[in-house]
XYZ file of C-alpha atoms in Angstrom:
417
model
C 5.716 17.244 7.228
C 6.422 17.481 3.507
C 9.094 14.786 3.705
C 6.795 12.497 5.677
C 4.034 13.150 3.131
C 6.423 12.080 0.371
C 7.186 8.831 2.215
C 3.481 8.226 2.832
C 2.732 8.754 -0.865
C 5.352 6.200 -1.870
C 3.754 3.701 0.523
C 0.327 4.430 -1.027
C -0.829 5.981 2.264
C -2.544 8.788 0.403
C -4.920 9.803 3.186
C -2.016 10.256 5.575
C -0.093 12.224 2.938
C -3.008 14.617 2.424
C -3.357 15.201 6.174
C 0.370 15.895 6.543
C 0.274 18.417 3.709
C -2.838 20.063 5.136
C -0.999 20.452 8.442
C 2.004 21.977 6.658
C 0.048 24.523 4.610
C -0.375 27.271 7.266
C 3.343 27.150 8.095
C 4.206 27.467 4.401
C 2.016 30.560 4.049
C 3.433 32.058 7.230
C 7.047 31.543 6.176
C 6.733 33.473 2.901
C 9.566 31.331 1.516
C 9.345 30.640 -2.216
C 11.523 27.553 -1.720
C 9.248 26.034 0.928
C 6.213 26.993 -1.153
C 7.815 25.212 -4.090
C 8.436 22.059 -2.050
C 4.826 22.113 -0.853
C 3.340 22.649 -4.328
C 5.639 20.007 -5.800
C 4.637 17.331 -3.281
C 0.930 18.225 -3.579
C 1.212 17.914 -7.360
C 3.019 14.576 -7.100
C 0.372 13.279 -4.700
C -2.492 14.157 -7.034
C -0.489 12.702 -9.918
C -0.153 9.399 -8.038
C -3.942 9.418 -7.638
C -4.441 9.972 -11.419
C -5.910 13.420 -10.775
C -3.860 15.201 -13.418
C -6.132 18.250 -13.666
C -5.426 18.976 -10.011
C -1.719 18.159 -10.245
C -0.793 20.329 -13.250
C -1.495 23.800 -11.735
C 0.330 22.809 -8.534
C 3.365 21.590 -10.463
C 3.334 24.756 -12.574
C 3.273 26.791 -9.346
C 6.237 24.751 -8.076
C 8.211 25.601 -11.229
C 7.528 29.315 -10.709
C 8.471 29.139 -7.020
C 11.776 27.393 -7.707
C 12.671 29.588 -10.680
C 11.975 32.717 -8.628
C 14.238 31.372 -5.874
C 16.981 30.250 -8.265
C 16.628 26.551 -7.365
C 17.414 25.067 -10.781
C 17.517 21.399 -9.759
C 14.121 21.556 -8.056
C 12.662 23.476 -11.002
C 13.941 20.788 -13.376
C 12.378 18.098 -11.192
C 9.023 19.897 -11.279
C 9.255 20.063 -15.078
C 9.748 16.277 -15.186
C 6.607 15.658 -13.132
C 4.707 18.082 -15.376
C 5.878 16.003 -18.329
C 4.452 12.914 -16.648
C 1.138 14.652 -15.944
C 0.757 15.722 -19.565
C 1.793 12.249 -20.732
C -1.039 10.786 -18.620
C -3.396 13.234 -20.363
C -1.970 12.081 -23.726
C -0.725 15.608 -24.435
C 2.563 14.492 -25.980
C 3.582 17.951 -27.181
C 3.374 19.471 -23.695
C 5.099 16.431 -22.203
C 8.038 16.803 -24.618
C 8.148 20.543 -23.879
C 8.593 20.004 -20.136
C 11.230 17.288 -20.574
C 13.159 19.715 -22.768
C 12.726 22.448 -20.150
C 14.023 20.073 -17.456
C 17.158 19.373 -19.466
C 17.666 23.069 -20.296
C 17.165 24.118 -16.666
C 19.725 21.596 -15.464
C 22.197 22.298 -18.278
C 24.547 24.092 -15.887
C 25.014 20.852 -13.940
C 27.919 18.524 -14.654
C 25.476 15.631 -15.146
C 21.805 14.682 -14.913
C 22.411 12.578 -11.785
C 20.547 15.019 -9.478
C 17.432 14.291 -11.586
C 17.677 10.496 -11.470
C 15.362 10.100 -8.465
C 12.640 12.120 -10.207
C 13.351 10.357 -13.486
C 12.612 6.985 -11.879
C 9.047 8.171 -11.180
C 8.350 9.512 -14.683
C 9.684 6.683 -16.845
C 6.559 6.393 -18.995
C 6.878 10.014 -20.142
C 10.600 9.568 -20.803
C 10.058 6.391 -22.823
C 7.407 8.119 -24.915
C 9.884 10.926 -25.616
C 12.576 8.576 -26.927
C 11.005 8.669 -30.373
C 11.328 12.474 -30.572
C 13.887 13.437 -33.202
C 15.403 16.351 -31.298
C 15.226 14.935 -27.780
C 15.412 11.153 -28.210
C 19.169 10.686 -27.814
C 19.369 12.771 -24.638
C 16.369 10.975 -23.136
C 17.880 7.576 -23.951
C 21.109 8.525 -22.169
C 19.073 9.663 -19.159
C 17.125 6.374 -19.052
C 20.409 4.451 -19.227
C 21.720 6.446 -16.258
C 18.529 5.601 -14.342
C 18.909 1.884 -15.109
C 22.575 1.955 -14.024
C 21.604 3.595 -10.740
C 18.862 1.018 -10.101
C 21.377 -1.800 -10.604
C 23.479 -0.287 -7.810
C 20.554 0.014 -5.369
C 21.013 -3.387 -3.648
C 24.661 -2.705 -2.823
C 23.805 0.822 -1.660
C 21.113 -0.511 0.646
C 23.524 -3.115 2.007
C 26.078 -0.389 2.730
C 23.476 1.661 4.616
C 22.044 -1.193 6.675
C 25.192 -3.075 7.606
C 23.551 -4.855 10.524
C 20.105 -5.366 11.976
C 20.712 -2.815 14.729
C 20.363 -0.064 12.131
C 16.748 -1.077 11.658
C 15.945 -0.069 15.244
C 16.214 3.541 14.097
C 13.068 2.973 12.035
C 10.733 1.395 14.606
C 7.428 3.239 14.126
C 5.663 5.070 16.932
C 2.660 2.776 16.487
C 2.844 -0.727 15.070
C -0.662 -1.994 14.310
C -1.595 -5.589 13.516
C -5.143 -6.554 12.533
C -4.454 -9.666 10.455
C -4.503 -12.882 12.464
C -4.997 -11.036 15.748
C -5.496 -7.510 17.042
C -2.195 -6.270 18.404
C -0.701 -2.782 18.906
C 2.821 -1.737 19.909
C 4.093 1.681 20.911
C 7.766 2.296 20.082
C 8.321 -1.436 19.723
C 6.676 -2.477 22.995
C 3.258 -4.147 23.231
C 0.542 -1.902 24.630
C -0.346 -3.350 28.026
C -2.584 -0.598 29.364
C -5.752 -2.193 30.778
C -7.811 0.554 29.110
C -6.879 -1.088 25.794
C -6.168 -4.749 26.539
C -9.208 -5.346 28.760
C -11.750 -3.132 27.025
C -13.194 -4.793 23.924
C -15.151 -1.700 22.832
C -12.032 0.484 23.078
C -10.075 -1.839 20.781
C -12.987 -2.088 18.347
C -13.332 1.702 18.233
C -9.641 1.975 17.329
C -9.820 -0.534 14.475
C -13.162 0.859 13.305
C -11.589 4.313 12.891
C -8.792 2.761 10.819
C -11.427 1.481 8.361
C -12.779 5.021 7.793
C -9.841 7.266 6.830
C -11.959 10.424 6.527
C -13.524 9.883 9.933
C -17.116 9.552 11.084
C -19.579 11.461 13.216
C -20.344 10.240 16.717
C -23.786 8.950 15.731
C -22.458 6.787 12.876
C -19.773 5.309 15.134
C -22.338 4.611 17.845
C -24.745 2.902 15.445
C -21.977 0.551 14.325
C -20.422 -0.240 17.710
C -23.345 0.123 20.123
C -26.439 -0.419 17.949
C -28.748 -1.297 20.849
C -27.837 1.630 23.093
C -30.119 4.542 23.862
C -28.910 8.063 22.951
C -27.862 8.670 26.557
C -26.061 5.346 26.821
C -24.347 5.929 23.481
C -23.111 9.345 24.591
C -21.590 7.876 27.765
C -20.114 4.789 26.037
C -18.556 6.855 23.254
C -17.032 9.398 25.643
C -15.547 6.654 27.836
C -14.167 4.714 24.863
C -12.444 7.756 23.320
C -11.003 8.751 26.716
C -9.613 5.254 27.356
C -8.258 4.944 23.820
C -6.367 8.221 24.118
C -5.127 7.248 27.574
C -3.792 3.908 26.280
C -2.285 4.967 22.927
C -1.707 8.698 23.361
C -3.859 11.819 23.249
C -2.946 12.475 19.640
C -4.189 9.101 18.310
C -7.788 10.303 17.789
C -8.488 13.678 16.187
C -11.776 15.563 16.306
C -12.429 17.723 13.226
C -14.509 20.599 14.559
C -15.595 21.843 11.121
C -16.793 18.409 9.958
C -17.761 17.197 13.458
C -15.937 13.956 12.709
C -13.623 11.742 14.723
C -10.742 10.059 12.899
C -7.448 8.302 13.423
C -4.497 10.689 13.238
C -2.934 9.644 9.946
C -0.096 12.087 10.523
C 1.365 9.852 13.221
C 4.428 7.703 12.670
C 2.741 4.327 12.317
C 2.885 0.978 10.555
C -0.272 -0.998 9.779
C -0.169 -4.562 8.423
C -3.362 -4.170 6.375
C -1.854 -1.143 4.617
C 1.424 -3.007 4.042
C -0.522 -5.906 2.514
C -2.453 -3.585 0.196
C 0.669 -1.629 -0.725
C 2.460 -4.758 -1.906
C -0.595 -5.839 -3.898
C -0.584 -2.428 -5.577
C 3.124 -2.866 -6.364
C 2.347 -6.240 -7.904
C -0.465 -4.755 -10.002
C 1.836 -2.009 -11.338
C 4.902 -4.211 -11.817
C 6.700 -3.919 -15.141
C 8.041 -7.484 -15.170
C 7.118 -10.942 -13.909
C 10.086 -10.823 -11.544
C 8.896 -7.553 -9.962
C 5.368 -8.905 -9.697
C 6.617 -12.096 -8.035
C 8.646 -10.183 -5.440
C 5.692 -7.925 -4.601
C 3.279 -10.851 -4.291
C 5.712 -12.733 -2.045
C 5.910 -9.675 0.176
C 2.120 -9.189 0.217
C 1.472 -12.806 1.190
C 4.024 -12.553 3.995
C 1.919 -9.795 5.607
C -1.327 -11.737 5.477
C -2.395 -13.703 8.523
C -5.894 -15.168 8.599
C -8.404 -13.847 9.397
C -8.783 -10.093 9.835
C -9.759 -9.191 13.443
C -10.778 -12.770 14.306
C -12.305 -11.926 17.706
C -14.533 -9.114 16.447
C -18.026 -10.365 15.627
C -19.789 -7.123 14.712
C -21.343 -6.754 11.269
C -18.937 -4.083 9.980
C -16.005 -6.515 10.123
C -17.340 -9.299 7.901
C -17.213 -7.598 4.461
C -13.690 -6.326 5.142
C -12.583 -9.756 6.341
C -14.004 -11.404 3.200
C -12.516 -8.790 0.875
C -9.037 -9.156 2.345
C -9.219 -12.935 2.094
C -10.314 -12.740 -1.557
C -7.348 -10.498 -2.334
C -5.022 -12.911 -0.517
C -6.511 -15.843 -2.458
C -6.034 -14.078 -5.799
C -2.449 -13.157 -4.865
C -1.613 -16.748 -3.901
C -3.042 -18.207 -7.098
C -1.271 -15.635 -9.273
C 2.025 -16.264 -7.498
C 1.637 -20.048 -7.777
C 1.103 -19.711 -11.535
C 4.167 -17.477 -11.857
C 6.236 -20.084 -10.022
C 4.940 -22.711 -12.459
C 6.016 -20.519 -15.381
C 9.462 -20.141 -13.777
C 9.591 -23.947 -13.268
C 9.870 -23.406 -9.505
C 7.498 -26.287 -8.820
C 8.223 -26.726 -5.111
C 7.539 -23.046 -4.505
C 4.280 -23.341 -6.426
C 3.143 -26.283 -4.281
C 4.152 -24.569 -1.030
C 2.291 -21.393 -2.043
C -0.881 -23.308 -2.852
C -0.694 -25.082 0.498
C -0.835 -21.703 2.266
C -4.251 -21.124 0.715
C -5.471 -24.703 1.131
C -4.555 -24.665 4.827
C -7.168 -21.897 5.210
C -9.723 -23.064 2.650
C -9.207 -26.682 1.492
C -12.030 -26.308 -1.062
C -10.113 -23.983 -3.402
C -10.137 -26.158 -6.517
C -7.829 -23.922 -8.527
C -5.128 -24.305 -5.878
C -5.557 -28.084 -6.026
C -5.226 -28.002 -9.826
C -2.075 -25.864 -9.696
C -0.569 -28.251 -7.138
C -1.444 -31.227 -9.336
C 0.284 -29.592 -12.300
C 3.382 -28.841 -10.197
C 3.548 -32.423 -8.867
C 3.197 -33.723 -12.428
C 6.028 -31.454 -13.607
C 8.197 -33.000 -10.881
C 7.265 -36.460 -12.188
C 5.467 -37.420 -8.975
C 2.276 -39.172 -10.162
C 1.534 -40.472 -6.649
C 1.474 -36.888 -5.358
C -0.874 -35.901 -8.188
C -3.259 -38.645 -7.095
C -3.025 -37.639 -3.436
C -3.757 -34.014 -4.314
C -6.786 -34.998 -6.352
C -8.114 -37.219 -3.548
C -7.534 -34.408 -1.054
C -9.616 -32.145 -3.281
C -12.424 -34.711 -3.508
C -12.463 -35.234 0.243
C -12.557 -31.507 1.075
C -15.364 -30.774 -1.376
C -17.391 -33.752 -0.176
C -17.023 -33.013 3.539
C -17.360 -29.221 3.465
C -19.635 -28.559 0.498
C -21.248 -31.936 -0.185
C -20.157 -31.802 -3.808
C -17.593 -33.299 -6.199
C -14.687 -31.818 -8.162
C -15.596 -29.805 -11.239
C -15.277 -31.300 -14.737
C -12.187 -29.112 -15.228
C -10.467 -30.721 -12.236
C -11.511 -34.248 -13.266
C -10.273 -33.699 -16.814
C -6.919 -32.349 -15.603
C -6.474 -35.342 -13.317
C -7.122 -37.810 -16.145
C -4.773 -35.910 -18.440
C -1.930 -35.870 -15.885
C -2.333 -39.553 -15.014
C -2.446 -40.828 -18.621
């Protein structure tokens, strides 16, 4: 559970990570193991740290240090010190951050090298970089950062060695593969769900995707008001019971959890699953946090590859529309950002192709037309610039009964002069 929570955290599936850790907690207490307690406290602290909740993360990370030191696990204790350094760096407590980096190095001093700390070091780079200016610690930190960079350069070849052929990837097929972008589609262990309870029952499918939208779950009444707004209390009770029964029958009993204390129904985020909407959002988050234009470009390319338009196209209920619009806006922003990056890199064909992905969905996106015009001009194709401008005029006239903005007109004149 702790390992799966760590993977979920790295994929920005924080709700799932919290549920996995909650499930692990009673076993940790029962075991009485300081090592397992340390692993639990460490992952909880890292999870809160990834959510910028440093005041919650610090006591957990301090507890992890104590657990590991009591058990004699020096490497794990050093790792916990590094995450404490990051937490204090986020709180702008530089003195405490330096203290914990020093403690990490001292704790691991019996090791032949700092290589066992490299994985943790990759996640706390900001604290390490801030410590480079420290007179007493700067040289050691710089050597550690160099070792991290050297390791990261080797990652592609390591990954290639692990996944030598596509058959290896079959080991990682998720228990549930969920697609909501472009069409509603669910697979179990790589095979499409064909149970009539799911494929032929619209309300069953909508209940499933509705639960995915509410990670903390909802009470029966709130679900009923959204999915069966015109039903009487008696009808709602029967419809809800039947839908939950059929959903569990089609996808597995464990797919829907009922929280007795909160009286809420929710999707079981502890399952082994893959969800295209989450993958899309994860890559956008990677792009937002990227440290270079190249990293941002790769993340945006990946995000756009997950997006298929629109979200749940056959669902017409009111709850879908704001989500559908929000996802499209995020896709639009990602496309325009990526097209501009391609322009900066002088990858003009890629910029044009990227804009066309957006224009094929919404031909009235003027900024995409302008970026395409600039890319065509950079390629020296004035005829293509003119065609793009006329395409923009036609789309705006037919769909919105308007003309291009002054900004678009001015750009066209400038490029054609």
